[in-house]
Amino acid sequence: MKNQKMYESDDKMISLIRDNYDLLQALGSFGISLGFGDKTVEETCRDNGVDTYTFLAVVNYTINGSGDFSDDPRLDVHTLLHYLDASHKYYLDFQLPFIRRELQESLSTDSSLGQLILRLYDEYAHEIRRHMQYEQRTLFPYVESLLGGEPKSDYNVETFSKHHASADKKLRELKLLIIKYLPSDGLHNSQLTATLHDIYDNEAWLRQHSQVEDDIFVPAIRRLEKLVKQSDVTRNISGMMMASGQNVDALSDREKDVIIALVQGMSNKEIANHLCISVNTVITHRRNIAQKLQIHSPAGLTIYAIINGLVDISTVKL
């Protein structure tokens, strides 16, 4: 059952960890060191150079399993990228080898069945390693290029999202084989039980990690892609407009109002009603605009309006 408590920036960090001890690993992935005393979440994040809102978004999502981050401008992509990269390294460099050592100590590896169990685990570990290394080699550099304002043209986050899936079938098979066919006594039975418990914990962690990527990271990157695209379009159009020598000051205020209405998709009659003028006056304004700017198409006027700040590019369908 989920906690359902939503933690806030002025809550004590120690309270968050005391209520949810499984978040200890997340602290390390965010780069937050222990020893924070009675500081609040905001104070602790600030001391460790972590964006507080993004930290709480991930924490509250992993605790409660809900939240809509489809177009959240407050998420810090740098923080998310660091968190996911560090999480990968934790799982690949520590957790996978740790579980394998536990299995070796728990199983009779001189038996054929014990060797097969280890082989199955190695196949699972290989799939996970390949999946995470693909993200580190392909997705993460792409996000860094977005943050730098120069995205790679041969990749986008949809490519990642369509092929993003957890390699967990082998892990489920492994658990069932151990539970059904590997009874043992004494010390080895206790070791095997403890190992199974760790496998279940790590399966839950991996599933949660995948959900954070799908429900928080991917939407944040989609938004970043959109912003970078808009910025790129703005730069290109700006250069074109500067080269043509067009100036917004050449227009009267009423002519600017007509352009804004046209960009919003209004007809001549709708513009007339909106501005409380006659249709003939609208037509006259449009003729004057075309003569002054030498722009006759709706697309051209849209570009002009964006560059000269008459409309916000985010409100325009490109």
mmCIF file of C-alpha atoms in Angstrom:
data_model
loop_
_atom_site.group_PDB
_atom_site.id
_atom_site.type_symbol
_atom_site.label_atom_id
_atom_site.label_comp_id
_atom_site.label_asym_id
_atom_site.label_seq_id
_atom_site.Cartn_x
_atom_site.Cartn_y
_atom_site.Cartn_z
ATOM 1 C CA MET A 1 0.000 0.000 0.000
ATOM 2 C CA LYS A 2 1.338 3.428 -0.972
ATOM 3 C CA ASN A 3 2.302 6.002 1.622
ATOM 4 C CA GLN A 4 0.067 8.755 0.103
ATOM 5 C CA LYS A 5 1.989 11.439 2.019
ATOM 6 C CA MET A 6 3.287 14.235 -0.183
ATOM 7 C CA TYR A 7 6.548 15.585 1.164
ATOM 8 C CA GLU A 8 7.374 19.268 0.823
ATOM 9 C CA SER A 9 10.511 21.379 0.858
ATOM 10 C CA ASP A 10 10.149 22.404 4.512
ATOM 11 C CA ASP A 11 9.853 18.801 5.790
ATOM 12 C CA LYS A 12 12.850 17.417 7.646
ATOM 13 C CA MET A 13 14.992 15.181 5.462
ATOM 14 C CA ILE A 14 15.444 12.759 8.359
ATOM 15 C CA SER A 15 11.644 12.385 8.563
ATOM 16 C CA LEU A 16 11.452 11.503 4.891
ATOM 17 C CA ILE A 17 14.120 8.803 5.275
ATOM 18 C CA ARG A 18 12.690 7.504 8.544
ATOM 19 C CA ASP A 19 9.314 7.018 6.860
ATOM 20 C CA ASN A 20 10.802 5.561 3.671
ATOM 21 C CA TYR A 21 14.147 3.893 4.326
ATOM 22 C CA ASP A 22 14.272 2.504 0.789
ATOM 23 C CA LEU A 23 14.975 6.066 -0.420
ATOM 24 C CA LEU A 24 18.497 5.868 0.996
ATOM 25 C CA GLN A 25 19.858 4.698 -2.344
ATOM 26 C CA ALA A 26 18.055 7.529 -4.136
ATOM 27 C CA LEU A 27 19.936 10.043 -1.993
ATOM 28 C CA GLY A 28 23.217 8.732 -3.342
ATOM 29 C CA SER A 29 21.970 8.892 -6.928
ATOM 30 C CA PHE A 30 21.017 12.529 -6.457
ATOM 31 C CA GLY A 31 24.447 13.184 -4.971
ATOM 32 C CA ILE A 32 23.114 13.923 -1.484
ATOM 33 C CA SER A 33 25.453 12.939 1.332
ATOM 34 C CA LEU A 34 24.354 11.603 4.691
ATOM 35 C CA GLY A 35 24.998 13.608 7.838
ATOM 36 C CA PHE A 36 22.368 16.268 7.119
ATOM 37 C CA GLY A 37 21.250 16.473 10.760
ATOM 38 C CA ASP A 38 17.859 18.140 11.221
ATOM 39 C CA LYS A 39 17.968 20.176 8.019
ATOM 40 C CA THR A 40 14.913 20.463 5.822
ATOM 41 C CA VAL A 41 14.657 18.902 2.370
ATOM 42 C CA GLU A 42 15.272 22.310 0.793
ATOM 43 C CA GLU A 43 18.333 23.024 2.947
ATOM 44 C CA THR A 44 19.794 19.590 2.278
ATOM 45 C CA CYS A 45 19.231 19.858 -1.460
ATOM 46 C CA ARG A 46 20.733 23.340 -1.555
ATOM 47 C CA ASP A 47 23.823 22.193 0.352
ATOM 48 C CA ASN A 48 24.328 19.380 -2.181
ATOM 49 C CA GLY A 49 23.574 21.374 -5.336
ATOM 50 C CA VAL A 50 20.345 19.487 -6.092
ATOM 51 C CA ASP A 51 17.183 21.074 -7.466
ATOM 52 C CA THR A 52 14.626 20.745 -4.658
ATOM 53 C CA TYR A 53 11.506 20.584 -6.831
ATOM 54 C CA THR A 54 12.929 17.829 -9.037
ATOM 55 C CA PHE A 55 14.115 15.849 -6.022
ATOM 56 C CA LEU A 56 10.657 16.010 -4.428
ATOM 57 C CA ALA A 57 8.959 15.154 -7.739
ATOM 58 C CA VAL A 58 10.934 11.913 -7.992
ATOM 59 C CA VAL A 59 10.599 11.104 -4.282
ATOM 60 C CA ASN A 60 6.845 11.699 -4.098
ATOM 61 C CA TYR A 61 6.308 9.788 -7.329
ATOM 62 C CA THR A 62 8.277 6.758 -6.164
ATOM 63 C CA ILE A 63 6.480 6.778 -2.815
ATOM 64 C CA ASN A 64 2.941 7.325 -4.071
ATOM 65 C CA GLY A 65 3.134 6.134 -7.677
ATOM 66 C CA SER A 66 1.207 9.059 -9.115
ATOM 67 C CA GLY A 67 1.777 12.466 -10.656
ATOM 68 C CA ASP A 68 1.396 14.242 -13.995
ATOM 69 C CA PHE A 69 4.652 15.619 -15.410
ATOM 70 C CA SER A 70 3.574 15.870 -19.054
ATOM 71 C CA ASP A 71 4.457 19.575 -19.382
ATOM 72 C CA ASP A 72 6.060 20.637 -16.118
ATOM 73 C CA PRO A 73 8.480 23.563 -16.629
ATOM 74 C CA ARG A 74 9.802 23.263 -13.066
ATOM 75 C CA LEU A 75 11.607 19.953 -13.607
ATOM 76 C CA ASP A 76 15.380 20.402 -13.864
ATOM 77 C CA VAL A 77 16.760 18.135 -16.595
ATOM 78 C CA HIS A 78 20.346 18.407 -15.279
ATOM 79 C CA THR A 79 19.206 16.976 -11.935
ATOM 80 C CA LEU A 80 17.211 14.183 -13.598
ATOM 81 C CA LEU A 81 20.103 13.259 -15.862
ATOM 82 C CA HIS A 82 22.540 13.051 -12.942
ATOM 83 C CA TYR A 83 20.055 10.969 -10.940
ATOM 84 C CA LEU A 84 19.474 8.428 -13.722
ATOM 85 C CA ASP A 85 23.142 8.160 -14.661
ATOM 86 C CA ALA A 86 24.145 7.568 -11.039
ATOM 87 C CA SER A 87 21.317 5.042 -10.625
ATOM 88 C CA HIS A 88 22.601 3.082 -13.602
ATOM 89 C CA LYS A 89 26.110 3.011 -12.204
ATOM 90 C CA TYR A 90 24.807 1.878 -8.808
ATOM 91 C CA TYR A 91 22.869 -0.998 -10.347
ATOM 92 C CA LEU A 92 25.548 -2.099 -12.810
ATOM 93 C CA ASP A 93 28.635 -1.664 -10.646
ATOM 94 C CA PHE A 94 27.259 -2.699 -7.258
ATOM 95 C CA GLN A 95 23.858 -4.350 -7.238
ATOM 96 C CA LEU A 96 24.241 -6.871 -10.067
ATOM 97 C CA PRO A 97 27.629 -8.187 -8.806
ATOM 98 C CA PHE A 98 26.323 -8.206 -5.221
ATOM 99 C CA ILE A 99 23.351 -10.430 -6.044
ATOM 100 C CA ARG A 100 25.581 -12.784 -8.025
ATOM 101 C CA ARG A 101 27.936 -13.191 -5.057
ATOM 102 C CA GLU A 102 24.937 -13.929 -2.846
ATOM 103 C CA LEU A 103 23.746 -16.582 -5.286
ATOM 104 C CA GLN A 104 27.169 -18.205 -5.424
ATOM 105 C CA GLU A 105 27.274 -18.425 -1.629
ATOM 106 C CA SER A 106 23.706 -19.758 -1.433
ATOM 107 C CA LEU A 107 23.846 -22.379 -4.183
ATOM 108 C CA SER A 108 25.776 -25.571 -4.550
ATOM 109 C CA THR A 109 27.665 -24.434 -7.620
ATOM 110 C CA ASP A 110 29.292 -27.822 -8.097
ATOM 111 C CA SER A 111 25.864 -29.177 -9.076
ATOM 112 C CA SER A 112 24.443 -28.845 -12.573
ATOM 113 C CA LEU A 113 21.290 -27.125 -11.285
ATOM 114 C CA GLY A 114 23.284 -24.544 -9.335
ATOM 115 C CA GLN A 115 25.371 -23.771 -12.421
ATOM 116 C CA LEU A 116 22.241 -23.372 -14.538
ATOM 117 C CA ILE A 117 20.787 -20.944 -12.004
ATOM 118 C CA LEU A 118 23.927 -18.826 -12.176
ATOM 119 C CA ARG A 119 23.878 -18.962 -15.967
ATOM 120 C CA LEU A 120 20.286 -17.753 -16.009
ATOM 121 C CA TYR A 121 21.214 -14.886 -13.703
ATOM 122 C CA ASP A 122 24.180 -13.979 -15.913
ATOM 123 C CA GLU A 123 21.873 -13.839 -18.945
ATOM 124 C CA TYR A 124 19.520 -11.534 -17.060
ATOM 125 C CA ALA A 125 22.418 -9.327 -15.912
ATOM 126 C CA HIS A 126 23.715 -9.152 -19.491
ATOM 127 C CA GLU A 127 20.355 -7.897 -20.782
ATOM 128 C CA ILE A 128 20.091 -5.259 -18.069
ATOM 129 C CA ARG A 129 23.672 -4.151 -18.637
ATOM 130 C CA ARG A 130 23.120 -3.893 -22.401
ATOM 131 C CA HIS A 131 19.917 -1.887 -21.896
ATOM 132 C CA MET A 132 21.441 0.604 -19.448
ATOM 133 C CA GLN A 133 24.660 0.984 -21.411
ATOM 134 C CA TYR A 134 22.595 1.772 -24.507
ATOM 135 C CA GLU A 135 20.937 4.622 -22.604
ATOM 136 C CA GLN A 136 24.287 5.878 -21.332
ATOM 137 C CA ARG A 137 25.811 5.696 -24.814
ATOM 138 C CA THR A 138 22.868 7.091 -26.794
ATOM 139 C CA LEU A 139 20.138 8.779 -24.746
ATOM 140 C CA PHE A 140 22.227 10.634 -22.173
ATOM 141 C CA PRO A 141 24.595 12.289 -24.704
ATOM 142 C CA TYR A 142 21.520 13.315 -26.719
ATOM 143 C CA VAL A 143 20.015 15.013 -23.656
ATOM 144 C CA GLU A 144 23.311 16.766 -22.997
ATOM 145 C CA SER A 145 23.280 18.027 -26.585
ATOM 146 C CA LEU A 146 19.757 19.383 -26.010
ATOM 147 C CA LEU A 147 20.907 21.159 -22.873
ATOM 148 C CA GLY A 148 23.714 22.666 -24.935
ATOM 149 C CA GLY A 149 21.202 23.934 -27.499
ATOM 150 C CA GLU A 150 22.573 21.787 -30.332
ATOM 151 C CA PRO A 151 20.519 18.570 -30.488
ATOM 152 C CA LYS A 152 21.664 15.632 -32.563
ATOM 153 C CA SER A 153 19.439 15.421 -35.614
ATOM 154 C CA ASP A 154 19.462 11.611 -35.864
ATOM 155 C CA TYR A 155 17.799 10.904 -32.508
ATOM 156 C CA ASN A 156 14.847 11.967 -30.373
ATOM 157 C CA VAL A 157 13.257 10.869 -27.135
ATOM 158 C CA GLU A 158 10.407 9.098 -28.953
ATOM 159 C CA THR A 159 12.952 6.648 -30.353
ATOM 160 C CA PHE A 160 13.944 5.818 -26.788
ATOM 161 C CA SER A 161 10.384 5.725 -25.471
ATOM 162 C CA LYS A 162 9.158 3.257 -28.123
ATOM 163 C CA HIS A 163 11.920 0.757 -27.346
ATOM 164 C CA HIS A 164 12.075 1.216 -23.595
ATOM 165 C CA ALA A 165 11.226 -1.975 -21.722
ATOM 166 C CA SER A 166 12.555 -3.796 -18.687
ATOM 167 C CA ALA A 167 14.358 -7.094 -19.243
ATOM 168 C CA ASP A 168 12.663 -8.871 -16.387
ATOM 169 C CA LYS A 169 11.377 -12.163 -17.839
ATOM 170 C CA LYS A 170 14.557 -14.034 -16.957
ATOM 171 C CA LEU A 171 14.493 -12.651 -13.429
ATOM 172 C CA ARG A 172 10.942 -13.925 -12.875
ATOM 173 C CA GLU A 173 11.965 -17.332 -14.198
ATOM 174 C CA LEU A 174 14.995 -17.341 -11.904
ATOM 175 C CA LYS A 175 12.902 -16.622 -8.809
ATOM 176 C CA LEU A 176 10.404 -19.349 -9.633
ATOM 177 C CA LEU A 177 13.126 -21.934 -10.203
ATOM 178 C CA ILE A 178 14.765 -21.154 -6.874
ATOM 179 C CA ILE A 179 11.491 -21.233 -4.957
ATOM 180 C CA LYS A 180 10.164 -24.406 -6.584
ATOM 181 C CA TYR A 181 13.221 -26.564 -7.061
ATOM 182 C CA LEU A 182 16.024 -25.540 -4.725
ATOM 183 C CA PRO A 183 15.044 -26.446 -1.165
ATOM 184 C CA SER A 184 17.968 -26.671 1.234
ATOM 185 C CA ASP A 185 18.646 -26.889 4.941
ATOM 186 C CA GLY A 186 20.425 -24.896 7.573
ATOM 187 C CA LEU A 187 22.787 -22.107 6.604
ATOM 188 C CA HIS A 188 22.309 -22.427 2.847
ATOM 189 C CA ASN A 189 18.528 -22.214 3.205
ATOM 190 C CA SER A 190 18.859 -18.967 5.193
ATOM 191 C CA GLN A 191 21.297 -17.560 2.662
ATOM 192 C CA LEU A 192 19.010 -18.476 -0.227
ATOM 193 C CA THR A 193 16.011 -16.876 1.469
ATOM 194 C CA ALA A 194 17.987 -13.689 2.076
ATOM 195 C CA THR A 195 19.152 -13.684 -1.550
ATOM 196 C CA LEU A 196 15.594 -14.117 -2.808
ATOM 197 C CA HIS A 197 14.519 -11.194 -0.632
ATOM 198 C CA ASP A 198 17.243 -9.022 -2.189
ATOM 199 C CA ILE A 199 16.231 -10.139 -5.688
ATOM 200 C CA TYR A 200 12.626 -9.113 -5.027
ATOM 201 C CA ASP A 201 13.773 -5.751 -3.637
ATOM 202 C CA ASN A 202 15.937 -5.103 -6.670
ATOM 203 C CA GLU A 203 13.195 -6.131 -9.051
ATOM 204 C CA ALA A 204 10.942 -3.537 -7.407
ATOM 205 C CA TRP A 205 13.726 -0.944 -7.618
ATOM 206 C CA LEU A 206 14.279 -1.628 -11.320
ATOM 207 C CA ARG A 207 10.565 -1.387 -12.077
ATOM 208 C CA GLN A 208 10.388 1.899 -10.196
ATOM 209 C CA HIS A 209 13.467 3.196 -12.002
ATOM 210 C CA SER A 210 11.844 2.417 -15.354
ATOM 211 C CA GLN A 211 8.652 4.215 -14.313
ATOM 212 C CA VAL A 212 10.596 7.343 -13.344
ATOM 213 C CA GLU A 213 12.210 7.320 -16.780
ATOM 214 C CA ASP A 214 8.863 6.868 -18.561
ATOM 215 C CA ASP A 215 6.696 9.211 -16.483
ATOM 216 C CA ILE A 216 9.122 11.983 -15.441
ATOM 217 C CA PHE A 217 12.292 11.912 -17.545
ATOM 218 C CA VAL A 218 10.739 11.317 -20.977
ATOM 219 C CA PRO A 219 8.098 14.096 -20.595
ATOM 220 C CA ALA A 220 10.817 16.490 -19.406
ATOM 221 C CA ILE A 221 12.917 15.703 -22.480
ATOM 222 C CA ARG A 222 9.917 16.103 -24.780
ATOM 223 C CA ARG A 223 9.416 19.578 -23.357
ATOM 224 C CA LEU A 224 13.120 20.385 -23.715
ATOM 225 C CA GLU A 225 13.046 19.213 -27.344
ATOM 226 C CA LYS A 226 10.111 21.522 -28.001
ATOM 227 C CA LEU A 227 11.847 24.507 -26.410
ATOM 228 C CA VAL A 228 15.073 23.895 -28.321
ATOM 229 C CA LYS A 229 13.131 23.495 -31.561
ATOM 230 C CA GLN A 230 11.284 26.760 -30.949
ATOM 231 C CA SER A 231 14.551 28.519 -30.134
ATOM 232 C CA ASP A 232 16.127 27.180 -33.309
ATOM 233 C CA VAL A 233 13.164 28.274 -35.420
ATOM 234 C CA THR A 234 13.248 31.711 -33.800
ATOM 235 C CA ARG A 235 16.963 32.127 -34.546
ATOM 236 C CA ASN A 236 16.515 31.097 -38.177
ATOM 237 C CA ILE A 237 13.529 33.345 -38.733
ATOM 238 C CA SER A 238 15.233 36.240 -36.961
ATOM 239 C CA GLY A 239 18.144 36.044 -39.357
ATOM 240 C CA MET A 240 15.796 36.086 -42.314
ATOM 241 C CA MET A 241 13.890 39.074 -40.988
ATOM 242 C CA MET A 242 17.037 41.035 -40.167
ATOM 243 C CA ALA A 243 18.358 40.387 -43.644
ATOM 244 C CA SER A 244 15.161 41.752 -45.177
ATOM 245 C CA GLY A 245 15.371 44.930 -43.085
ATOM 246 C CA GLN A 246 11.740 44.761 -41.936
ATOM 247 C CA ASN A 247 10.825 46.814 -38.879
ATOM 248 C CA VAL A 248 7.820 46.471 -36.609
ATOM 249 C CA ASP A 249 7.878 50.247 -36.077
ATOM 250 C CA ALA A 250 6.763 50.682 -39.688
ATOM 251 C CA LEU A 251 3.287 49.517 -38.666
ATOM 252 C CA SER A 252 0.594 51.405 -36.826
ATOM 253 C CA ASP A 253 -0.848 49.972 -33.620
ATOM 254 C CA ARG A 254 -4.075 49.089 -35.440
ATOM 255 C CA GLU A 255 -2.137 47.278 -38.164
ATOM 256 C CA LYS A 256 -0.315 45.265 -35.483
ATOM 257 C CA ASP A 257 -3.703 44.354 -33.981
ATOM 258 C CA VAL A 258 -4.851 43.099 -37.389
ATOM 259 C CA ILE A 259 -1.727 40.956 -37.785
ATOM 260 C CA ILE A 260 -2.234 39.405 -34.352
ATOM 261 C CA ALA A 261 -5.854 38.599 -35.213
ATOM 262 C CA LEU A 262 -4.817 37.080 -38.554
ATOM 263 C CA VAL A 263 -2.195 34.907 -36.875
ATOM 264 C CA GLN A 264 -4.886 33.694 -34.466
ATOM 265 C CA GLY A 265 -6.892 32.501 -37.485
ATOM 266 C CA MET A 266 -9.650 35.134 -37.592
ATOM 267 C CA SER A 267 -11.503 35.978 -40.779
ATOM 268 C CA ASN A 268 -11.922 39.575 -41.978
ATOM 269 C CA LYS A 269 -15.421 39.684 -40.483
ATOM 270 C CA GLU A 270 -14.216 38.280 -37.154
ATOM 271 C CA ILE A 271 -11.383 40.826 -37.057
ATOM 272 C CA ALA A 272 -13.844 43.624 -37.749
ATOM 273 C CA ASN A 273 -16.086 42.523 -34.883
ATOM 274 C CA HIS A 274 -13.094 42.009 -32.583
ATOM 275 C CA LEU A 275 -11.620 45.464 -33.254
ATOM 276 C CA CYS A 276 -14.987 47.238 -33.663
ATOM 277 C CA ILE A 277 -14.199 48.415 -37.180
ATOM 278 C CA SER A 278 -15.747 47.742 -40.598
ATOM 279 C CA VAL A 279 -14.754 44.882 -42.872
ATOM 280 C CA ASN A 280 -13.627 47.425 -45.488
ATOM 281 C CA THR A 281 -11.299 48.990 -42.923
ATOM 282 C CA VAL A 282 -9.824 45.554 -42.184
ATOM 283 C CA ILE A 283 -9.207 45.020 -45.893
ATOM 284 C CA THR A 284 -7.524 48.425 -46.115
ATOM 285 C CA HIS A 285 -5.289 47.597 -43.154
ATOM 286 C CA ARG A 286 -4.311 44.292 -44.742
ATOM 287 C CA ARG A 287 -3.456 46.025 -48.019
ATOM 288 C CA ASN A 288 -1.259 48.553 -46.175
ATOM 289 C CA ILE A 289 0.448 45.778 -44.179
ATOM 290 C CA ALA A 290 1.285 43.895 -47.358
ATOM 291 C CA GLN A 291 2.695 47.048 -48.985
ATOM 292 C CA LYS A 292 4.834 47.970 -45.958
ATOM 293 C CA LEU A 293 6.200 44.513 -45.245
ATOM 294 C CA GLN A 294 6.033 42.909 -48.685
ATOM 295 C CA ILE A 295 4.488 39.869 -46.935
ATOM 296 C CA HIS A 296 1.256 38.497 -48.341
ATOM 297 C CA SER A 297 0.845 34.977 -46.925
ATOM 298 C CA PRO A 298 -0.562 34.024 -43.476
ATOM 299 C CA ALA A 299 2.582 31.958 -42.826
ATOM 300 C CA GLY A 300 4.783 34.950 -43.593
ATOM 301 C CA LEU A 301 2.777 37.210 -41.287
ATOM 302 C CA THR A 302 2.993 34.548 -38.564
ATOM 303 C CA ILE A 303 6.771 34.517 -38.854
ATOM 304 C CA TYR A 304 6.837 38.319 -38.738
ATOM 305 C CA ALA A 305 4.608 38.378 -35.645
ATOM 306 C CA ILE A 306 6.782 35.836 -33.812
ATOM 307 C CA ILE A 307 10.057 37.608 -34.518
ATOM 308 C CA ASN A 308 8.777 41.028 -33.569
ATOM 309 C CA GLY A 309 7.169 39.870 -30.333
ATOM 310 C CA LEU A 310 3.560 40.407 -31.401
ATOM 311 C CA VAL A 311 2.709 36.800 -30.466
ATOM 312 C CA ASP A 312 4.399 34.152 -28.319
ATOM 313 C CA ILE A 313 5.879 31.313 -30.372
ATOM 314 C CA SER A 314 4.612 28.803 -27.801
ATOM 315 C CA THR A 315 1.021 29.720 -28.749
ATOM 316 C CA VAL A 316 1.636 29.177 -32.454
ATOM 317 C CA LYS A 317 1.282 25.771 -34.100
ATOM 318 C CA LEU A 318 4.443 25.399 -36.156
#
